[in-house]
Coordinates of C-alpha atoms in Angstrom, one line a residue:
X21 CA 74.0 -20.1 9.4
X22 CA 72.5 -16.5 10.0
X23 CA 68.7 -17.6 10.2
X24 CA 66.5 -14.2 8.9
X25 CA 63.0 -14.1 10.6
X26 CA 59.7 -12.6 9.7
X27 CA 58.9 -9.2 10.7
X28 CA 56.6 -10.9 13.4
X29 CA 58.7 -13.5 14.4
X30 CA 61.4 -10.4 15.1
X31 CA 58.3 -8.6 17.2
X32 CA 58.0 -11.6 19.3
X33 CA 62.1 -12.2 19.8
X34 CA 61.8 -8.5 21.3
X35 CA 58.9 -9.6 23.4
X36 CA 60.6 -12.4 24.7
X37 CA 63.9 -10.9 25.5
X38 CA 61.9 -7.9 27.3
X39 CA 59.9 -10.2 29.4
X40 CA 63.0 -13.1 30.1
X41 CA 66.2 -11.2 30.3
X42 CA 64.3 -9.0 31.9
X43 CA 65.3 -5.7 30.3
X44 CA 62.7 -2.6 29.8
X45 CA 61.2 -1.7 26.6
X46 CA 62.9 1.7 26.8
X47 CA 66.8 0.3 28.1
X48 CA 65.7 -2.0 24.4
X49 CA 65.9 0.6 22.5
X50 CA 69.0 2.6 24.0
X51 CA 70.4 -0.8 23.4
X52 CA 69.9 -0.7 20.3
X53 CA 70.7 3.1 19.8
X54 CA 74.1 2.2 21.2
X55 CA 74.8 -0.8 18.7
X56 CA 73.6 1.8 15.5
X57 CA 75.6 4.3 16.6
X58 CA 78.8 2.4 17.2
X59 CA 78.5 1.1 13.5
X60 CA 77.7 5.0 12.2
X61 CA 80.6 6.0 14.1
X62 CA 83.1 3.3 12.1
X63 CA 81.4 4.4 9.0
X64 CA 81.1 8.5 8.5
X65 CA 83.3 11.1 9.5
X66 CA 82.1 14.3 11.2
X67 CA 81.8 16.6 8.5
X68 CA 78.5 18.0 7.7
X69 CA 75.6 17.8 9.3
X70 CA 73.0 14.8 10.4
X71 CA 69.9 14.8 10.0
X72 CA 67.4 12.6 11.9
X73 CA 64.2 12.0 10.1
X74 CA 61.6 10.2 13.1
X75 CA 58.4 8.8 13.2
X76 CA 55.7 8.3 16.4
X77 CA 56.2 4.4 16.8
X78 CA 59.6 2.5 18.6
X79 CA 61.7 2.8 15.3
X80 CA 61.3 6.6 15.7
X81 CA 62.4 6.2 19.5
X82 CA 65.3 4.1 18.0
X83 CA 66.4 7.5 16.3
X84 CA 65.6 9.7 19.0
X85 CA 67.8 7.9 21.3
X86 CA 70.5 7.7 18.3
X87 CA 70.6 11.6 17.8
X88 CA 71.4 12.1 21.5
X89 CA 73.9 9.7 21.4
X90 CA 75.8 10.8 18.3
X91 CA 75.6 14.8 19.9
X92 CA 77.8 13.0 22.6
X93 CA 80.0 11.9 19.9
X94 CA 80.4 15.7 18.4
X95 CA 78.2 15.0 15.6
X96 CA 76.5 17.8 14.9
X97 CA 72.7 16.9 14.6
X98 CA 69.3 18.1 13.7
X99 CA 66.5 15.9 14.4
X100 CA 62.5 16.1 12.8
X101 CA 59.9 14.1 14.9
X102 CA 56.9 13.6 12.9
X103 CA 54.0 13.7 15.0
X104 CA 51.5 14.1 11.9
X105 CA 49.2 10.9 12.2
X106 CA 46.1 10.0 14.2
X107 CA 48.3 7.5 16.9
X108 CA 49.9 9.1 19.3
X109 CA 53.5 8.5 19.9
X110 CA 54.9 5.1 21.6
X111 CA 55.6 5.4 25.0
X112 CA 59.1 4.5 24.4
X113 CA 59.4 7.4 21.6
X114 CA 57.7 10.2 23.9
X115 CA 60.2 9.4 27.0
X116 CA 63.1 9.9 24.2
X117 CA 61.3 13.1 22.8
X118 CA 61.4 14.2 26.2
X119 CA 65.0 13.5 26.8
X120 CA 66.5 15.8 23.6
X121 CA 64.2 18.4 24.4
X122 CA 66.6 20.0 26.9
X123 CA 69.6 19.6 25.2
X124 CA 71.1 22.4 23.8
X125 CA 73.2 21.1 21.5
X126 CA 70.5 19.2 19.5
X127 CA 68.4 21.1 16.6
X128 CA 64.7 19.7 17.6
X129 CA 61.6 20.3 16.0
X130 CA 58.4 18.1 16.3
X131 CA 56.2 18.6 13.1
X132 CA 52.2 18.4 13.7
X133 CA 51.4 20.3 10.4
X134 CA 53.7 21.3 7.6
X135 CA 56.8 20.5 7.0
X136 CA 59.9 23.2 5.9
X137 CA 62.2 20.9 4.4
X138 CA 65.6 21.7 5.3
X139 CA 68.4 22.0 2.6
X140 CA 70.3 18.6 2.0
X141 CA 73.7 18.9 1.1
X142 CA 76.4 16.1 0.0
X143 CA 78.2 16.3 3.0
X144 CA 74.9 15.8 5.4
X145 CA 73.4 12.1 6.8
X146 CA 70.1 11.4 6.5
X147 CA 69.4 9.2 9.6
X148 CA 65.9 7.6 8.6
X149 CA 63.9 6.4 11.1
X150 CA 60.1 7.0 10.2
X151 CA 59.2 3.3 10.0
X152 CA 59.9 0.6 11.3
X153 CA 59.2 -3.3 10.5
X154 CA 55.9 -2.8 12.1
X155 CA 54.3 -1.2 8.3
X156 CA 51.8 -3.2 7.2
X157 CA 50.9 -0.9 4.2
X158 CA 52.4 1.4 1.4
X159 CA 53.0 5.1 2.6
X160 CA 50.8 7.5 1.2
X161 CA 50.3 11.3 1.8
X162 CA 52.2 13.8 3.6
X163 CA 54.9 10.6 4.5
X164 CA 55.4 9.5 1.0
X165 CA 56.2 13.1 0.0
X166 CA 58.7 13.3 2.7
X167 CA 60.0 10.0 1.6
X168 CA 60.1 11.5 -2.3
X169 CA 62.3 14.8 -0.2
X170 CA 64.7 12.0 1.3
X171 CA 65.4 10.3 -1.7
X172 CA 65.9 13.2 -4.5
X173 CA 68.1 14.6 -1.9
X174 CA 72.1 14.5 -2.1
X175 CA 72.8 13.2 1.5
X176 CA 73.8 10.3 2.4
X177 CA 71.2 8.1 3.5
X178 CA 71.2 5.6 6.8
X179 CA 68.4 3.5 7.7
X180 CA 67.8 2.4 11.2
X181 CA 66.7 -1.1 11.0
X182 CA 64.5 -1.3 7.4
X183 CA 64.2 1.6 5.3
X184 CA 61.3 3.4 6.0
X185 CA 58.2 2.4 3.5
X186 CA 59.7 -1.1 2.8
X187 CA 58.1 -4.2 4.4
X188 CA 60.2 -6.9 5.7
X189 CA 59.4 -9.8 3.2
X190 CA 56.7 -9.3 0.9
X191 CA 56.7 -6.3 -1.1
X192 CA 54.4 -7.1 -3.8
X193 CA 51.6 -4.7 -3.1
X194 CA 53.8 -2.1 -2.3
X195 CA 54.6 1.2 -3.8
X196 CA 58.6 1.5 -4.7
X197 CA 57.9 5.5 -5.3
X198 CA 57.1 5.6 -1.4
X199 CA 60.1 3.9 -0.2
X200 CA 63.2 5.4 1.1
X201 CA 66.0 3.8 -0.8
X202 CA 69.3 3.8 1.8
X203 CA 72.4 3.1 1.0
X204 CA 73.3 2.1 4.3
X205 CA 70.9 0.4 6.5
X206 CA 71.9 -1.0 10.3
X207 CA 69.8 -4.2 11.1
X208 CA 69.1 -5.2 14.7
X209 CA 69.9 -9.1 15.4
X210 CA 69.4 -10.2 12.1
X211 CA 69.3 -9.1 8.2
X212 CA 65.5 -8.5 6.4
X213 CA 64.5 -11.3 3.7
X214 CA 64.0 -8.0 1.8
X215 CA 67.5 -7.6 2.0
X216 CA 68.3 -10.4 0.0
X217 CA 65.6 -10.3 -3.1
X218 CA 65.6 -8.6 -6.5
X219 CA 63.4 -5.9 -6.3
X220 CA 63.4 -5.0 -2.7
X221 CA 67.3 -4.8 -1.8
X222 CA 68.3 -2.3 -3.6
X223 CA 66.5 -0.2 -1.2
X224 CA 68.2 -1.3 1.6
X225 CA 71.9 -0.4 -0.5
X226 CA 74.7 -1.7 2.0
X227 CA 73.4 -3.4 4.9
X228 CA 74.9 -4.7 8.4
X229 CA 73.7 -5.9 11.6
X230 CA 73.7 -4.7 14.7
X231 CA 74.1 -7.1 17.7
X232 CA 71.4 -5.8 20.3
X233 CA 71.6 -9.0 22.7
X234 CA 68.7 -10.5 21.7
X235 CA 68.0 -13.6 24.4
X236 CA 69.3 -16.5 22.5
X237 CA 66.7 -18.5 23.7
X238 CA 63.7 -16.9 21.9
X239 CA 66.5 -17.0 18.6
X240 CA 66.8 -20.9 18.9
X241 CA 63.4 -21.8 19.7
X242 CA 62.1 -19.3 16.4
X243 CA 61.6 -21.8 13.5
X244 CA 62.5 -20.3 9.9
X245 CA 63.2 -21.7 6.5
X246 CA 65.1 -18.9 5.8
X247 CA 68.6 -19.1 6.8
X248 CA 72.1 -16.9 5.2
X249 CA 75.0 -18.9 4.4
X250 CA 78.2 -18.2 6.6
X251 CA 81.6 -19.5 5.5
X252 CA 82.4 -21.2 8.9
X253 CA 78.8 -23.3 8.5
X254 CA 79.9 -23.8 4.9
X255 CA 83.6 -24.9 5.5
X256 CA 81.6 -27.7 8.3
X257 CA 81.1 -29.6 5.7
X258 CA 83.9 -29.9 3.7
X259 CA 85.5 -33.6 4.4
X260 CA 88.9 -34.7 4.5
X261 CA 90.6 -36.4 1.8
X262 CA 91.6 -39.9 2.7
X263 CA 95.6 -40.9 2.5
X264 CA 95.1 -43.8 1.0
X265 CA 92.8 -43.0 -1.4
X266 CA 93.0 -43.4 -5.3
X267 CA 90.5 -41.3 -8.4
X268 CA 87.9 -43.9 -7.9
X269 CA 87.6 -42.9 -4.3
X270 CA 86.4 -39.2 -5.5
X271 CA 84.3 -40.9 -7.9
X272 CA 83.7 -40.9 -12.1
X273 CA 81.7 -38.3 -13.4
X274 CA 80.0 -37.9 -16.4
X275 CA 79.1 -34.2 -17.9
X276 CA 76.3 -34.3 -21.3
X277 CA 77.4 -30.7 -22.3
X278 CA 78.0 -28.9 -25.3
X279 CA 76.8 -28.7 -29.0
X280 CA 78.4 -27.1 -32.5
X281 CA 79.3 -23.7 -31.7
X282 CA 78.9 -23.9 -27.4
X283 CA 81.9 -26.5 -27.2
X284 CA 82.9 -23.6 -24.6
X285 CA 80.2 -24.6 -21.9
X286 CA 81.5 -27.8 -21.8
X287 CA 85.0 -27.2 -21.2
X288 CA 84.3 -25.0 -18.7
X289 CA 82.0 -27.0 -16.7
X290 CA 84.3 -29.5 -17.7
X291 CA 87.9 -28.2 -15.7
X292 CA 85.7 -27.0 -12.7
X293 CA 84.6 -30.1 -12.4
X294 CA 88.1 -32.0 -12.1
X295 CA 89.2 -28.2 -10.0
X296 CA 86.6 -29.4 -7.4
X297 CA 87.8 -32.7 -6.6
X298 CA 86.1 -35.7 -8.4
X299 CA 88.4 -38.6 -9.4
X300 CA 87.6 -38.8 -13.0
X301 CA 85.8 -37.2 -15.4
X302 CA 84.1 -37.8 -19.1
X303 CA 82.2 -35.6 -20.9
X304 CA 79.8 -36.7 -23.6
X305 CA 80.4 -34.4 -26.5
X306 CA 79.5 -34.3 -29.8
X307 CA 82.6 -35.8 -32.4
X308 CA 83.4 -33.0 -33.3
X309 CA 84.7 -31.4 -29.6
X310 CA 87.4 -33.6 -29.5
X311 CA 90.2 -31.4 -30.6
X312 CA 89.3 -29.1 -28.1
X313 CA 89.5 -31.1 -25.2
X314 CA 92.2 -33.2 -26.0
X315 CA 94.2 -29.8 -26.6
X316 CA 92.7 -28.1 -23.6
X317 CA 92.1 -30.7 -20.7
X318 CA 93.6 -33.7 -21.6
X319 CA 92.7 -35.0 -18.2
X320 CA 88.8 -34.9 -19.1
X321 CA 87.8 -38.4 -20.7
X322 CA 86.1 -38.2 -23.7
X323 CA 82.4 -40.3 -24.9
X324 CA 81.6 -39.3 -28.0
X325 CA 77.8 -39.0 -29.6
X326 CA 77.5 -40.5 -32.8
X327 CA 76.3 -36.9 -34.5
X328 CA 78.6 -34.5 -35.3
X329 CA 77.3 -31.2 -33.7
X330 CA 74.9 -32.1 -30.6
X331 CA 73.4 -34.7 -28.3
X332 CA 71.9 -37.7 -29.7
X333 CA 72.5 -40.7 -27.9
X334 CA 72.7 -41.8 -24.0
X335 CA 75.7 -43.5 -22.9
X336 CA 75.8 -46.3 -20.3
X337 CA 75.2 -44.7 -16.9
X338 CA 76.6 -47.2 -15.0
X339 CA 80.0 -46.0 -14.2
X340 CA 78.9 -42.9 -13.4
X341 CA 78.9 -41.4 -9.3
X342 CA 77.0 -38.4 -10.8
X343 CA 75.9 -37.0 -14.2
X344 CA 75.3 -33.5 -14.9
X345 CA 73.8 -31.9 -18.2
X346 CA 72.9 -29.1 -20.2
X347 CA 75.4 -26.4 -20.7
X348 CA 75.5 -25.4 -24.1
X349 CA 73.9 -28.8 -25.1
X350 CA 71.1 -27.1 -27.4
X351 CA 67.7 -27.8 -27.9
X352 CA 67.3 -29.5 -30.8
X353 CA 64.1 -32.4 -31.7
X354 CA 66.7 -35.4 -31.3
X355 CA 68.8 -33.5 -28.3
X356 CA 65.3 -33.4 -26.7
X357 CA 64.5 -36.9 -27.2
X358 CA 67.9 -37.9 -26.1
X359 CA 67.9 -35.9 -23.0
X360 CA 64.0 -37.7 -21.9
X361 CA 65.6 -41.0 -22.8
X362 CA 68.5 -39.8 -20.1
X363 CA 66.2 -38.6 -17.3
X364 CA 64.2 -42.0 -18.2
X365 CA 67.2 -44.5 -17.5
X366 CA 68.9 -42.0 -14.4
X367 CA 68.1 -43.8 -11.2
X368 CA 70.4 -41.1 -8.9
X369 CA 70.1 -37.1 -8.4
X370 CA 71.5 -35.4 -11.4
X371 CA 72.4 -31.7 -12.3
X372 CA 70.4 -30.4 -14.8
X373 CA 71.5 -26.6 -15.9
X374 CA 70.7 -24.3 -18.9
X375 CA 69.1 -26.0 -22.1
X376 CA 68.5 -29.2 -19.8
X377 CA 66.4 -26.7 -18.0
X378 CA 64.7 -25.2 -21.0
X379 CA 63.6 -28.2 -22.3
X380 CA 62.0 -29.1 -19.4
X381 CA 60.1 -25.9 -19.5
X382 CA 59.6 -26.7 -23.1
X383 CA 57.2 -29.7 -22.0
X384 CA 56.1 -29.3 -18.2
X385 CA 55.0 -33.3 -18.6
X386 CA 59.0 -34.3 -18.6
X387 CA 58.8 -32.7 -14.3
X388 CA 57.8 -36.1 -13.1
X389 CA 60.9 -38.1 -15.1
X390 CA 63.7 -35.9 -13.1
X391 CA 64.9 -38.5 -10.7
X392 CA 64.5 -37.2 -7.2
X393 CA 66.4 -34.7 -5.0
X394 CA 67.9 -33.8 -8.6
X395 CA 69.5 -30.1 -8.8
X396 CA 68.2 -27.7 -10.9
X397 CA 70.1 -24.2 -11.4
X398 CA 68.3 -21.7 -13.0
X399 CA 68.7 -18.2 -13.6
X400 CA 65.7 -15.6 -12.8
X401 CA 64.1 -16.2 -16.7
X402 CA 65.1 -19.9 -17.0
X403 CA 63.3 -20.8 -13.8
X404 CA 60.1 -18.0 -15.0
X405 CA 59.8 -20.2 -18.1
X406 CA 59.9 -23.4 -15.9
X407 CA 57.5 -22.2 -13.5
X408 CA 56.1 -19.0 -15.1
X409 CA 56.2 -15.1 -14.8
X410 CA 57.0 -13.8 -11.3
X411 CA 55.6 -10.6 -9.8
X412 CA 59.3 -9.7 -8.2
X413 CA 62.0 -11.4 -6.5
X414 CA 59.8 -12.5 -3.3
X415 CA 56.8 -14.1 -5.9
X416 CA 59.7 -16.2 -7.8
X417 CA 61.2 -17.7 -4.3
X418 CA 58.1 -18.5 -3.3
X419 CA 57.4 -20.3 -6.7
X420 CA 60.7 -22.1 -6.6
X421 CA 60.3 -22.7 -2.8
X422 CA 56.9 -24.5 -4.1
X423 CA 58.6 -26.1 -7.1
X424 CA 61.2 -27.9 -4.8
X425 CA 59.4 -29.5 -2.1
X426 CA 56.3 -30.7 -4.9
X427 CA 59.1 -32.4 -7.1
X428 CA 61.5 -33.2 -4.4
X429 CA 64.2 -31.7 -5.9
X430 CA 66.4 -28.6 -5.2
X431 CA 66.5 -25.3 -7.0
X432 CA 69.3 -23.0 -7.0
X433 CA 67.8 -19.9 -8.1
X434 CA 71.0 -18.1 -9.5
X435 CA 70.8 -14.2 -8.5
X436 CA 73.1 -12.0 -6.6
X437 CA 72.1 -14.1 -3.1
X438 CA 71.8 -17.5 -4.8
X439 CA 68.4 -19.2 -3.0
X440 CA 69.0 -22.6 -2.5
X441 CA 65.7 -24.1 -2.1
X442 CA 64.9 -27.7 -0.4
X443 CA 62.7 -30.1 -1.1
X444 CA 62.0 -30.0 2.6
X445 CA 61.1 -26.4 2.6
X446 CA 64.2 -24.9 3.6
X447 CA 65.7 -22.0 2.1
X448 CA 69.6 -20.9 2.4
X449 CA 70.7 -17.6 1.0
X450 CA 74.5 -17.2 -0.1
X451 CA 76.3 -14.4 0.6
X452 CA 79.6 -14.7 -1.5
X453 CA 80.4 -13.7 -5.2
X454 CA 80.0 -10.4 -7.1
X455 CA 78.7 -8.3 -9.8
X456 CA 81.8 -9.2 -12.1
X457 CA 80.5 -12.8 -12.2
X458 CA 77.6 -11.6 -14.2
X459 CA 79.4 -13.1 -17.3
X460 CA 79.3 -15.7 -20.1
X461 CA 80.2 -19.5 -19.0
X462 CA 79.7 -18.4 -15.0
X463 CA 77.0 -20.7 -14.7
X464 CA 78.7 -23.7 -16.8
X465 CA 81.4 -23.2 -14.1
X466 CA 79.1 -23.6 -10.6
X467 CA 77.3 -26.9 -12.4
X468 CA 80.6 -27.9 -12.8
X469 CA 81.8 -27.3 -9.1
X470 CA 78.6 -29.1 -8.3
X471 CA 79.2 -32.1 -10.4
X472 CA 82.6 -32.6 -8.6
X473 CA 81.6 -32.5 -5.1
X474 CA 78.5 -35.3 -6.2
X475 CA 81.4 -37.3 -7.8
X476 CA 82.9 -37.4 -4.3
X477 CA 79.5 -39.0 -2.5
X478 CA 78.6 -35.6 -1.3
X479 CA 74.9 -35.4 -0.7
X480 CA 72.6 -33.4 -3.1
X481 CA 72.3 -30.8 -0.5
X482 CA 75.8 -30.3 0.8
X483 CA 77.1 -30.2 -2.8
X484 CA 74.6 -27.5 -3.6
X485 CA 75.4 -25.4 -0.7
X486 CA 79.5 -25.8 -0.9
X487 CA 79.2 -25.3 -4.6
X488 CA 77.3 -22.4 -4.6
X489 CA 79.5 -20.3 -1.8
X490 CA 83.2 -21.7 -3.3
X491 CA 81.8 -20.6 -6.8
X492 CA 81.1 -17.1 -5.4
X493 CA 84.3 -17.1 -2.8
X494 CA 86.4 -18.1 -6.1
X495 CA 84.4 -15.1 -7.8
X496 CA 85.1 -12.9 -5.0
X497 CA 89.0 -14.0 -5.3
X498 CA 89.5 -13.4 -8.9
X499 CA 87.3 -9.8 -8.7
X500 CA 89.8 -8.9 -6.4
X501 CA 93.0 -9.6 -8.6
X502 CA 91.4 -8.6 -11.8
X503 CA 88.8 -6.3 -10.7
X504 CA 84.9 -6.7 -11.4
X505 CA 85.5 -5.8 -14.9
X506 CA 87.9 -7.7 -16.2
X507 CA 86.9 -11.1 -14.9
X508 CA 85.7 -13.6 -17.1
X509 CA 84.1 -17.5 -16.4
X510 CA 87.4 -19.0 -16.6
X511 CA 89.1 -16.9 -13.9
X512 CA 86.8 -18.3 -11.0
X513 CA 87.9 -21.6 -11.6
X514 CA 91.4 -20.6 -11.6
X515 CA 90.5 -19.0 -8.3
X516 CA 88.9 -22.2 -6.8
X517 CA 91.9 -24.0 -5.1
X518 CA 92.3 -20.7 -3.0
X519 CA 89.0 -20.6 -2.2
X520 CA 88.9 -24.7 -0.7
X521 CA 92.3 -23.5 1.1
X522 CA 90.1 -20.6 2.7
X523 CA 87.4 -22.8 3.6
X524 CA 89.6 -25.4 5.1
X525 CA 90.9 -22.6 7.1
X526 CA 87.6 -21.5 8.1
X527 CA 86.7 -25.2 9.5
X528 CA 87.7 -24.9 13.0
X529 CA 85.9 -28.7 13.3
X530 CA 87.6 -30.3 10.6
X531 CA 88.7 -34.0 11.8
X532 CA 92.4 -35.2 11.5
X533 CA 93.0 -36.5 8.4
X534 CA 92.3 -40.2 8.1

């Protein structure tokens, strides 16, 4: 796990690894310099011209040192110190000021009054490094205006650490018109929570970390809830399949999906449940989604309800390792009064997706009948009518962060970093899957993935993390043989035995086989 810290948790990691490694504040930053400009280097050619926008505090210095460095590397650069405000520059930023004065082959001006923009071409970098993590308020004045000039520009934009104007978690009072929108930022140590919410990472465009050799001491002792899901911390949890095992080693499942004219949901849900490992599966279905499934998985087991076109009636539970519901399931007045009658009589954690979901928001008193640590796995406007309207993507992960530890259960809160939220507080981003998932029956597919990893005994937890990544590594897989465009719901689960093969790969810990 990458854990992400608060802009004043990072201030203090600095402070600690300045006073224990020791190293200076001013060798910090030329550490740092050095890691950005190695990554810079990787990325853009020299062609054109960069251009190095600073400000007066330690992210300025950052730049400073970084314009020097890339003039060793032939760049050609011109660099804009803004030395505007009431503060005076940092110390750290002054000794770097000093430092590119003298040198002859870097374009220096520092601006204390008006600024004469220079002329932005396609082939120029924009190297911003005004801000720093250290903003605690929206820019105004002559630095939003020069912000506005970055961003109608044509050049390329890099940010050094967090895009100038943007604040490192909580963006709610902020004003997007005033924030430089990158579309490459280098990170020191550790990627911004920013980074990873609707709303606030689109500013940061392509991001990357730098490794600046924080003291790993002040890194393990810093607590966080926030942590980003790695595919080696992932694959650590995968377990090995028995020898002499049999189906009712990797449990029965039972999936309550699908209605009249969403038979669809179910079978999807349905084959990723049985690609992700459970024993045995049956799916309660209406009569008349029988054809289907006996045509299309005839290894699904079939319980039908007594109505023709929706859910109506609870089966026995008994046999059942794990029980998921909702896809395509509908929303009618008896499916309602069925599915309360099936959170009633559930005594283990179930998945509960899609309509299962809305009728929950339908009738906030059904919260207390989930059966604890249950999953829930909403998209953004399932989980706003659960919980109601959010502000932007940090207001709605606080809400569900909220929603899981009162309830005790966990919400996956579906986006392009899936938030898997704890009831104990802890949130894990993912980091796998792509824009061509953003289709019809995606969703039916991950509660299916989930359903089959709780059929195995996998805890509520571990089986929402693993689902979650191999449903986005499977995504990632079938994007990349079909392109973004082309993929549909189906092709991730065709995708998902290659993704279990990379993450046994990944599991350098993985215990012989037993």
């Amino acid at each position: 796990m990458i854990p992400l810290f608060t802009s004043q948790q990072a201030k203090e990691i600095d402070r600690y690894t300045i006073e224990h490694e020791p190293i200076s504040p001013f060798a910090l930053v030329e550490r740092a310099a050095e890691a950005f400009v190695t990554v810079f280097c990787g990325r853009f050619p020299r062609q054109g011209c960069v251009f190095v926008f600073a400000g007066q505090g330690n992210n300025g210095a950052d730049a400073l040192a970084i314009a020097r460095l890339l003039a060793d590397e032939a760049y050609k650069v011109e660099v804009y110190l803004f030395n505007t405000g009431s503060g005076e520059l940092s110390p750290e930023c002054r000794a770097n000021r000093d430092r590119l004065k003298g040198n002859k082959d870097i374009g220096f001006q520092e601006i204390t009054g008006s600024f004469a923009a220079p002329e932005l071409g396609k082939q120029d970098v924009v190297i911003d490094g005004l801000f720093g993590t250290g903003l605690n308020r929206p820019l105004t004045g002559g630095f939003a205006a020069v912000v506005g000039y970055i961003n109608r520009s044509e050049a390329t934009i890099v940010a050094v650490d967090i895009p100038s104007g943007l604040f490192g978690e909580d963006n709610r009072g902020n004003h997007p018109e005033a924030v430089v929108r990158a579309d490459v930022t280098v990170s020191f140590g550790f990627p911004k929570l920013a980074f990873l919410l609707p709303g606030s990472a689109e500013y940061a465009g392509q991001w990357e970390t730098a490794d600046i050799g924080l003291h790993p001491a002040a890194v393990a002792a810093t607590d966080t809830p926030y942590a980003l899901l790695t595919k080696e911390a992932v694959a650590s949890l995968l377990r090995p399949r028995n020898r002499f095992s049999h189906k009712g080693t990797y449990g029965h499942a039972l999936l309550i999906a699908g209605s009249r004219d969403k038979t669809g949901a179910s079978l999807l849900a349905a084959r990723a449940c049985l690609r992700s490992g459970a024993g045995m599966l049956t799916v309660h279905v209406p009569q008349g989604g029988g054809l289907a499934f006996n045509t299309a998985l005839p290894e699904a087991m079939l319980d039908f309800d007594p109505h023709g076109e929706y859910f109506t009636a609870v089966p026995d539970l008994t046999p059942y390792a794990a029980i998921a519901a909702g896809p395509g399931m509908g929303q009618s007045a008896e499916t309602k009064d069925a599915f309360v009658r099936l959170l009633d009589g559930c005594e283990k954690p179930m998945i509960i997706d899609a309509d299962g979901i809305n009728l929950i928001a339908s009738d906030p008193d059904l919260i207390p009948f989930i059966p604890p640590r249950s999953i829930l796995t909403p998209h953004p406007k399932e989980f706003d009518r659960l919980a109601g309207e959010s502000i932007d993507g940090y207001d709605r992960l606080q809400k569900a962060r909220e929603f899981a530890a009162e309830h005790t259960l966990y919400i996956v809160l579906k986006g392009h970093h899936t938030a898997i939220n704890t009831p104990e507080g802890k949130t894990y981003f993912n980091n796998s899957g792509n824009p061509g998932m953003a289709t019809a029956g995606s969703g039916d597919v991950l509660t299916g993935i989930m359903l089959g990893l709780l059929a195995q005994g996998y805890e509520p937890e571990a089986a929402a993390l693993l689902a979650v990544y191999l449903h986005g590594l499977a995504g990632d897989l079938a994007a990349a043989a079909r392109s973004e465009e082309s993929l549909i719901a189906g092709d991730i689960t065709e995708m998902l035995g290659k993704a279990f093969q990379q993450l046994h790969a990944a599991n350098i810990h993985a215990p012989n086989r037993v």
